[in-house]
């Protein structure tokens, strides 16, 4: 063995902390230098915040509402990753299809803005149940058909399979969008964004200058937080939740303890798909439009959120979701909306490089 | 049924699909391919007693394939075309003539392959290579002669083959999943665009500048491979996949938005770049054009619409790529890639610097996509950010996986299959289906809503993504090693099964003792 070990590097007289500090300062300087091209123009941002501080509050509110939806999608990634260490690439497209399902159901029931609030409530409830069931079953069947056989294959095989499933689902969404003969709500063009009925109450709860807080913002945030807390309690205290955690920690040991690992994994996919269903309905209701290729960006944002919070960690996914929502809203207003996705993905890259465990992740075995 | 007839039928059926789509004289090209293909397939199944048997067998297989093509040609001319509202004006005699040419060519190709495969090892390889080279060189002339018009499509298909060969280094040899490979393609293309167009006032108008720029583009792409790879490569496999995916998303956004570039020193406010007027670096959504074409003595200026020089240029690039990659693969570095892919820990304890080895794989893969990007930019003469999105990266990945990870022949075959389906067969199928619908199906439907539904939904080109997705999933489930697998890769993918079988075998033995 003639070559030297890669960890032994000589030639630098500086202590480690000084080198790190210098490197950090250098990177910061470069960001300040080049950042303005991508909208990160610190003096300008500071000026606009100082001129109208209330806008910042509004940005934060928008960020929280969007972030709560991102968080729900992120939970789907984090649950599955936590249990079989697979980035379920198809998750975002399950979410997209559930949005189509919600729209289809709402269209079939026939509720729109003009319906009475009782009708709207029932309609949305039915759409929620159908979307959740649909997402859950879809996700679980994907696991059964495309992932289960690859559980002991090389790591990349299920990931590639997941990418394939994602494309298949996207195409299904495109096809679904073209079925206007069966679902008139789909509109004329298959690929065009679909208009979602505006069913959430738009009443203003609070207004102060540019700050507007509507009922629908509150509903979205409350609904997502409720689902997240329910999930947290479920995983923490129920028998099945404990089985999930056990399987995540050590599959073989769980098996020895009498846990049916296949069932637990299938259930995890059911749960993730159901959450995707919740997110699909909420996105449609909140944003008002859905489109067949919205999965990729939404999925990347949600995955970033999951990684930021510490993948496999439920609280982390929620935290990450809110942070990414805030960042995106901030970038839309103060940087440049054209660069928002680049900033979000840049965060993903930076987090993965410097702290792959995420904010709340714990160093556990081979996880990073 | 003799094996010769059977292989002839399987090769012929594949060819018939294409003939049914294109008709005319496409049978000539397909006849050559199917005849040779049938004979090669046959050779892998049969031990030949002597050369004559091989020649006769090859010729039989070829002739059978050719006969199927003949039948296909008749179905196309006499049945499909009238159904699509384009009755063929020519007499059935010309259909028969085209079909017979296909039969003769297929039989000849089969016989030639039969004669070659029974040679000794060395002449056999040279002979097969010679046949291939002859076909590749003759193809554009043949295409011109029979007015098929495939050459422009084949050129753009071959660009993707270069990309697939490059990605094969990263995914196939080094085992790193790169989901943002199109980013390097974009970097190569934009480098070429910036240097060979008036966009930022560089425009090297020297006739030979393309031949320099193509190397610069490759080097720049490789450099970005290093820059991206250095911090990310220590990450584990699936994290790396996501980082590359993120990078692949960032790069088109950057190219889309670099329309007003000015850089000021952050503390003093002194202007460094773009002071008088912000530089429009990439032209935004509209992209960069025109990008100048290459020039060669004797050939002169390459022109849009004159396909021959472009065709031979991209063939030359592929030949160079194959040569370099096959040399690389058997080098010390190539063996290090294999070792690292199979077991990182074992490899590093044998003294392989893992990060450096990964980094080189990443940079080399990026370099080849730089070649592809430079050719692409100059060939199309314009580039837009929309060309380089995520689906491109996945399509290239599809090619590598379909053909066979780590196998050059497999990757080329996979690339040809996927891109030809995407660029040639699917659009043609869509046109054919549309014509048939318009003339023969739609007039029979009374309900206007239903009519409209059939017209828009029955469109094969709508199902591109589905086909790519299915390819990935089915390949992973059924044959993860690809159509033409690399022997080693195959063993790796079936390690678990082999292990299980071995256990079963020992367990079965144990009680017998």
XYZ file of N, CA, C and O in Angstrom, chain A residues 1 3 6 9 29 32-34 36-37 81 85-87 89 145-147 149-150 152 154-161 163-165 167-168 170-172 174-175 178-182 190 292 296 300 303 307 311 338-339 341-342 345-346 348-349 352-353 356 366-368, chain B residues 175-177 179 231-232 235-239 241-243 245-247 249-250 253-254 256-267 272 349-351 353 390-391 394 397 401 449-450 452-453 456-457 462-470 472-473 476-477 492-493 496:
520
model
N 0.833 -1.193 0.000
C 0.000 0.000 0.000
C 0.868 1.243 0.000
O 1.233 1.780 1.030
N 0.239 4.249 -1.464
C -0.387 5.575 -1.392
C -0.661 5.965 0.059
O -0.881 5.126 0.920
N -5.958 9.230 2.657
C -6.499 10.513 2.240
C -6.742 11.470 3.399
O -6.837 12.673 3.180
N -3.339 15.047 5.634
C -2.949 16.103 4.702
C -2.066 17.068 5.456
O -2.433 17.587 6.509
N -18.148 36.354 1.004
C -17.767 37.467 0.129
C -18.222 37.192 -1.297
O -18.783 38.053 -1.973
N -21.861 37.724 -1.602
C -22.185 39.146 -1.669
C -21.846 39.721 -3.035
O -22.538 40.581 -3.568
N -20.746 39.203 -3.614
C -20.277 39.723 -4.894
C -21.211 39.328 -6.027
O -21.608 40.148 -6.846
N -21.564 38.053 -6.063
C -22.329 37.522 -7.200
C -23.824 37.508 -6.906
O -24.631 37.529 -7.826
N -26.145 39.661 -6.069
C -27.099 40.619 -6.646
C -27.657 40.169 -7.988
O -28.802 40.487 -8.322
N -26.888 39.396 -8.776
C -27.404 38.929 -10.065
C -28.664 38.102 -9.832
O -29.636 38.192 -10.577
N -38.621 7.519 3.778
C -37.175 7.440 3.882
C -36.776 6.870 5.229
O -35.864 6.065 5.339
N -35.327 3.889 3.732
C -34.221 4.644 3.157
C -34.331 4.761 1.649
O -33.352 4.624 0.919
N -35.543 4.999 1.170
C -35.747 5.211 -0.260
C -36.289 6.617 -0.446
O -37.213 7.021 0.258
N -35.687 7.370 -1.377
C -36.281 8.647 -1.736
C -37.426 8.331 -2.667
O -37.231 7.973 -3.822
N -39.409 9.014 -5.064
C -39.487 10.052 -6.072
C -40.908 10.250 -6.580
O -41.275 11.328 -7.028
N -45.979 -2.900 -6.299
C -45.627 -3.283 -7.668
C -44.189 -2.923 -8.030
O -43.500 -3.695 -8.686
N -43.760 -1.735 -7.623
C -42.497 -1.238 -8.178
C -41.327 -1.268 -7.198
O -40.183 -1.205 -7.629
N -41.595 -1.324 -5.892
C -40.463 -1.233 -4.953
C -40.193 -2.529 -4.199
O -39.051 -2.843 -3.898
N -40.147 -5.708 -4.692
C -39.231 -6.718 -5.208
C -37.785 -6.239 -5.216
O -36.857 -7.032 -5.328
N -37.603 -4.939 -5.113
C -36.245 -4.396 -5.202
C -35.657 -4.106 -3.830
O -34.643 -3.431 -3.718
N -34.057 -5.774 -1.704
C -32.700 -6.239 -1.431
C -31.750 -6.011 -2.597
O -30.631 -6.488 -2.595
N -29.410 -3.600 -5.275
C -28.532 -2.464 -5.002
C -29.359 -1.203 -4.774
O -30.441 -1.057 -5.355
N -28.843 -0.313 -3.928
C -29.622 0.844 -3.480
C -30.234 1.667 -4.589
O -31.307 2.231 -4.440
N -29.502 1.782 -5.725
C -29.987 2.688 -6.751
C -31.163 2.105 -7.519
O -31.935 2.835 -8.126
N -31.323 0.781 -7.493
C -32.389 0.168 -8.294
C -33.774 0.689 -7.906
O -34.526 1.142 -8.783
N -34.170 0.669 -6.614
C -35.503 1.205 -6.302
C -35.626 2.689 -6.601
O -36.708 3.154 -6.984
N -34.536 3.435 -6.469
C -34.605 4.872 -6.762
C -34.916 5.094 -8.241
O -35.767 5.913 -8.605
N -34.228 4.330 -9.099
C -34.477 4.457 -10.537
C -35.910 4.048 -10.848
O -36.614 4.693 -11.629
N -36.354 2.975 -10.203
C -37.737 2.535 -10.392
C -38.703 3.643 -9.967
O -39.707 3.900 -10.643
N -38.181 6.842 -10.022
C -38.191 7.899 -11.039
C -39.096 7.487 -12.194
O -39.875 8.286 -12.718
N -38.998 6.197 -12.571
C -39.871 5.711 -13.638
C -41.336 5.861 -13.272
O -42.146 6.348 -14.068
N -41.678 5.468 -12.038
C -43.075 5.600 -11.596
C -43.514 7.055 -11.655
O -44.629 7.372 -12.087
N -42.569 9.348 -13.683
C -42.900 9.732 -15.064
C -44.237 9.135 -15.497
O -45.022 9.784 -16.185
N -44.465 7.886 -15.095
C -45.732 7.254 -15.466
C -46.898 8.048 -14.891
O -47.876 8.355 -15.573
N -46.963 11.156 -13.991
C -47.090 12.448 -14.649
C -47.889 12.312 -15.934
O -48.748 13.135 -16.250
N -47.584 11.239 -16.673
C -48.304 11.024 -17.917
C -49.785 10.734 -17.645
O -50.665 11.182 -18.388
N -50.041 9.997 -16.553
C -51.438 9.747 -16.196
C -52.151 11.064 -15.923
O -53.300 11.262 -16.346
N -51.440 13.959 -17.163
C -51.661 14.618 -18.449
C -52.890 14.038 -19.134
O -53.739 14.749 -19.673
N -52.987 12.705 -19.093
C -54.114 12.032 -19.743
C -55.423 12.394 -19.047
O -56.425 12.692 -19.687
N -56.944 15.517 -19.933
C -57.547 15.609 -21.255
C -58.923 14.975 -21.330
O -59.554 14.963 -22.378
N -59.385 14.418 -20.206
C -60.654 13.681 -20.224
C -61.848 14.604 -20.018
O -62.695 14.365 -19.179
N -61.928 15.673 -20.767
C -63.012 16.625 -20.501
C -64.373 16.061 -20.885
O -65.395 16.546 -20.431
N -64.378 14.995 -21.694
C -65.677 14.418 -22.046
C -66.320 13.769 -20.827
O -67.529 13.735 -20.661
N -65.482 13.244 -19.919
C -66.014 12.616 -18.710
C -66.061 13.626 -17.571
O -67.006 13.662 -16.803
N -55.446 19.632 -22.396
C -54.982 18.616 -21.451
C -53.816 19.112 -20.608
O -53.764 18.865 -19.406
N -50.439 19.259 -14.427
C -49.938 17.885 -14.337
C -48.457 17.802 -13.981
O -48.007 16.797 -13.472
N -42.925 17.956 -9.812
C -41.463 18.013 -9.735
C -40.985 19.132 -8.819
O -40.214 18.899 -7.885
N -39.467 18.668 -5.127
C -38.107 19.072 -4.779
C -38.107 19.999 -3.573
O -37.262 19.895 -2.693
N -38.875 17.825 -0.616
C -37.732 16.996 -0.256
C -36.656 17.841 0.410
O -36.037 17.429 1.391
N -35.057 17.223 4.055
C -33.625 17.120 4.308
C -33.173 18.208 5.278
O -32.360 17.977 6.169
N -33.841 14.195 7.581
C -34.766 13.257 6.947
C -34.995 12.063 7.858
O -34.089 11.594 8.551
N -38.077 34.982 -10.139
C -37.518 34.095 -11.158
C -36.405 33.212 -10.589
O -36.058 32.187 -11.153
N -35.805 33.664 -9.504
C -34.677 32.915 -8.943
C -35.067 32.061 -7.753
O -34.225 31.379 -7.177
N -36.687 29.245 -7.225
C -36.368 27.818 -7.253
C -34.882 27.581 -7.134
O -34.435 26.655 -6.451
N -34.094 28.423 -7.797
C -32.640 28.262 -7.710
C -32.182 28.398 -6.262
O -31.350 27.626 -5.780
N -33.172 25.227 -4.263
C -32.320 24.084 -4.556
C -30.903 24.315 -4.057
O -30.208 23.380 -3.661
N -30.486 25.584 -4.079
C -29.159 25.886 -3.548
C -29.105 25.523 -2.070
O -28.113 24.959 -1.585
N -30.847 23.222 -0.667
C -30.784 21.758 -0.636
C -29.337 21.286 -0.784
O -28.846 20.464 0.001
N -28.668 21.839 -1.794
C -27.287 21.412 -2.048
C -26.407 21.740 -0.849
O -25.636 20.904 -0.367
N -27.131 19.480 2.148
C -26.633 18.119 1.956
C -25.118 18.069 2.095
O -24.559 17.096 2.585
N -24.464 19.143 1.642
C -23.006 19.111 1.709
C -22.511 19.329 3.134
O -21.645 18.615 3.617
N -25.636 16.970 6.244
C -26.585 16.030 5.650
C -27.584 15.481 6.656
O -28.615 14.956 6.270
N -25.727 4.578 9.700
C -25.285 4.898 8.350
C -26.165 5.942 7.691
O -26.160 6.080 6.486
N -26.969 6.664 8.484
C -28.002 7.479 7.861
C -27.475 8.562 6.934
O -28.174 8.989 6.057
N -26.279 9.062 7.188
C -25.758 10.056 6.267
C -24.405 9.622 5.801
O -24.030 9.597 4.744
N -20.805 3.852 -10.812
C -21.949 3.539 -9.973
C -22.519 4.729 -9.220
O -23.139 4.571 -8.172
N -22.318 5.951 -9.753
C -22.885 7.137 -9.099
C -24.106 7.562 -9.904
O -24.015 7.723 -11.120
N -25.234 7.736 -9.236
C -26.433 8.126 -9.973
C -26.446 9.638 -10.154
O -26.511 10.381 -9.187
N -28.510 12.625 -11.670
C -29.821 12.980 -12.223
C -29.820 14.374 -12.834
O -30.856 14.884 -13.208
N -17.454 19.125 -3.650
C -18.119 19.089 -2.344
C -19.155 17.983 -2.195
O -19.464 17.590 -1.079
N -19.711 17.485 -3.305
C -20.864 16.585 -3.160
C -20.494 15.114 -3.171
O -21.264 14.293 -2.687
N -20.846 12.394 -0.449
C -22.191 11.984 -0.025
C -22.504 10.571 -0.489
O -21.987 10.109 -1.484
N -23.434 9.944 0.244
C -23.836 8.603 -0.129
C -24.738 8.657 -1.362
O -25.335 9.677 -1.674
N -24.871 7.497 -2.037
C -25.522 7.399 -3.346
C -26.780 8.206 -3.576
O -26.829 9.036 -4.479
N -27.817 7.996 -2.763
C -29.081 8.641 -3.125
C -29.068 10.131 -2.792
O -29.743 10.910 -3.451
N -28.280 10.534 -1.821
C -28.127 11.970 -1.573
C -27.438 12.620 -2.749
O -27.803 13.711 -3.184
N -27.596 11.650 -5.775
C -28.577 11.735 -6.857
C -29.399 13.011 -6.712
O -29.637 13.726 -7.687
N -29.814 13.315 -5.464
C -30.652 14.489 -5.270
C -29.868 15.785 -5.465
O -30.371 16.747 -6.038
N -28.603 15.790 -5.003
C -27.810 17.002 -5.200
C -27.628 17.266 -6.689
O -27.780 18.396 -7.166
N -29.571 16.322 -9.008
C -30.877 16.747 -9.524
C -31.092 18.232 -9.246
O -31.522 18.992 -10.127
N -30.765 18.658 -8.020
C -30.886 20.076 -7.681
C -30.020 20.924 -8.593
O -30.463 21.932 -9.141
N -28.795 20.471 -8.820
C -27.891 21.201 -9.696
C -28.456 21.262 -11.116
O -28.421 22.295 -11.776
N -31.471 21.306 -11.919
C -32.566 22.263 -11.974
C -32.050 23.692 -11.929
O -32.624 24.587 -12.535
N -30.963 23.899 -11.165
C -30.449 25.259 -11.014
C -29.875 25.778 -12.328
O -30.112 26.915 -12.713
N -32.218 27.355 -14.767
C -32.753 28.603 -14.192
C -31.726 29.710 -14.355
O -32.042 30.833 -14.746
N -30.466 29.364 -14.074
C -29.412 30.367 -14.190
C -29.311 30.857 -15.635
O -29.298 32.060 -15.896
N -31.526 30.829 -17.866
C -32.743 31.538 -18.240
C -32.697 32.981 -17.738
O -33.243 33.870 -18.368
N -32.027 33.182 -16.622
C -32.127 34.485 -15.965
C -30.898 35.367 -16.028
O -30.915 36.467 -15.521
N -29.829 34.884 -16.645
C -28.626 35.722 -16.702
C -28.758 36.742 -17.827
O -27.992 36.749 -18.777
N -29.747 37.589 -17.731
C -29.963 38.524 -18.822
C -29.455 39.920 -18.491
O -29.277 40.737 -19.381
N -29.272 40.201 -17.206
C -28.730 41.509 -16.833
C -27.636 41.301 -15.800
O -27.885 41.302 -14.613
N -26.433 41.113 -16.279
C -25.346 40.809 -15.368
C -24.511 42.052 -15.119
O -23.986 42.651 -16.056
N -24.438 42.469 -13.880
C -23.437 43.454 -13.501
C -22.962 43.117 -12.105
O -23.754 42.729 -11.245
N -21.672 43.221 -11.908
C -21.112 42.846 -10.618
C -20.428 44.055 -9.999
O -19.600 44.709 -10.629
N -20.832 44.350 -8.749
C -20.186 45.450 -8.016
C -19.473 44.883 -6.806
O -19.952 43.913 -6.208
N -18.368 45.507 -6.450
C -17.683 45.102 -5.239
C -18.613 45.442 -4.069
O -19.092 46.566 -3.957
N -18.923 44.486 -3.179
C -19.990 44.729 -2.195
C -19.695 45.843 -1.195
O -20.623 46.498 -0.723
N -18.437 46.079 -0.836
C -18.193 47.051 0.238
C -17.947 48.457 -0.294
O -18.474 49.419 0.224
N -17.380 46.234 -11.247
C -16.352 45.364 -11.824
C -16.726 44.911 -13.229
O -15.910 44.913 -14.129
N -9.645 0.518 1.189
C -8.589 -0.109 1.982
C -7.510 -0.713 1.086
O -6.432 -1.041 1.559
N -7.809 -0.873 -0.201
C -6.760 -1.297 -1.108
C -5.971 -0.107 -1.642
O -5.199 -0.231 -2.594
N -6.221 1.069 -1.095
C -5.405 2.220 -1.465
C -5.997 3.078 -2.562
O -5.319 3.938 -3.107
N -8.056 6.138 -3.738
C -8.582 7.381 -3.174
C -10.002 7.561 -3.709
O -10.202 7.932 -4.866
N -35.180 18.564 -16.710
C -34.981 17.295 -16.005
C -35.301 16.084 -16.875
O -34.629 15.058 -16.801
N -36.324 16.208 -17.728
C -36.705 15.018 -18.497
C -35.570 14.586 -19.420
O -35.417 13.396 -19.695
N -33.347 12.389 -17.496
C -33.938 11.071 -17.272
C -33.933 10.244 -18.552
O -33.692 9.035 -18.519
N -30.606 8.801 -18.912
C -30.469 7.707 -17.937
C -31.185 6.453 -18.439
O -30.680 5.326 -18.312
N -29.650 2.653 -18.943
C -30.194 1.522 -18.207
C -30.799 0.487 -19.141
O -30.621 -0.713 -18.964
N -68.910 15.519 -29.091
C -68.040 15.493 -27.915
C -67.134 14.260 -27.957
O -65.926 14.331 -27.712
N -67.741 13.137 -28.320
C -66.985 11.887 -28.407
C -65.927 11.987 -29.501
O -64.779 11.575 -29.332
N -64.467 14.653 -30.597
C -63.413 15.520 -30.106
C -62.512 14.763 -29.132
O -61.285 14.839 -29.195
N -63.155 13.949 -28.289
C -62.394 13.181 -27.297
C -61.450 12.201 -27.991
O -60.256 12.128 -27.682
N -58.452 13.940 -29.654
C -57.364 14.475 -28.820
C -56.697 13.405 -27.965
O -55.525 13.501 -27.673
N -57.444 12.387 -27.551
C -56.873 11.432 -26.594
C -56.079 10.325 -27.264
O -55.127 9.814 -26.691
N -48.552 11.632 -27.009
C -48.866 12.077 -25.650
C -48.278 11.146 -24.596
O -48.238 11.492 -23.428
N -47.852 9.963 -25.040
C -47.462 8.965 -24.046
C -45.960 8.761 -23.943
O -45.502 7.713 -23.504
N -45.214 9.777 -24.349
C -43.752 9.680 -24.272
C -43.289 9.371 -22.853
O -42.556 8.425 -22.612
N -43.750 10.222 -21.909
C -43.276 10.086 -20.533
C -43.608 8.709 -19.989
O -42.803 8.075 -19.306
N -44.804 8.240 -20.334
C -45.235 6.927 -19.868
C -44.259 5.862 -20.358
O -43.848 4.975 -19.597
N -43.862 5.973 -21.630
C -42.950 4.966 -22.180
C -41.606 4.998 -21.453
O -41.062 3.953 -21.092
N -41.074 6.209 -21.222
C -39.793 6.285 -20.508
C -39.934 5.716 -19.103
O -39.084 4.960 -18.635
N -41.013 6.108 -18.443
C -41.231 5.626 -17.081
C -41.327 4.114 -17.044
O -40.669 3.450 -16.235
N -42.130 3.557 -17.960
C -42.284 2.102 -17.988
C -40.949 1.421 -18.262
O -40.629 0.403 -17.656
N -37.992 2.397 -17.416
C -37.179 2.368 -16.192
C -37.697 1.309 -15.220
O -36.936 0.485 -14.712
N -39.011 1.333 -14.963
C -39.554 0.421 -13.954
C -39.383 -1.037 -14.391
O -38.895 -1.888 -13.627
N -35.836 -2.245 -14.259
C -35.362 -2.472 -12.894
C -35.940 -3.767 -12.326
O -35.266 -4.511 -11.619
N -37.202 -4.047 -12.647
C -37.828 -5.228 -12.066
C -37.391 -6.502 -12.777
O -37.149 -7.530 -12.141
N -23.420 -8.385 -10.180
C -23.730 -7.539 -9.023
C -25.235 -7.463 -8.779
O -25.706 -7.560 -7.656
N -25.999 -7.296 -9.881
C -27.435 -7.154 -9.705
C -28.080 -8.443 -9.214
O -29.133 -8.429 -8.631
N -27.808 -11.006 -4.769
C -28.727 -11.452 -3.713
C -29.343 -12.792 -4.083
O -29.371 -13.722 -3.281
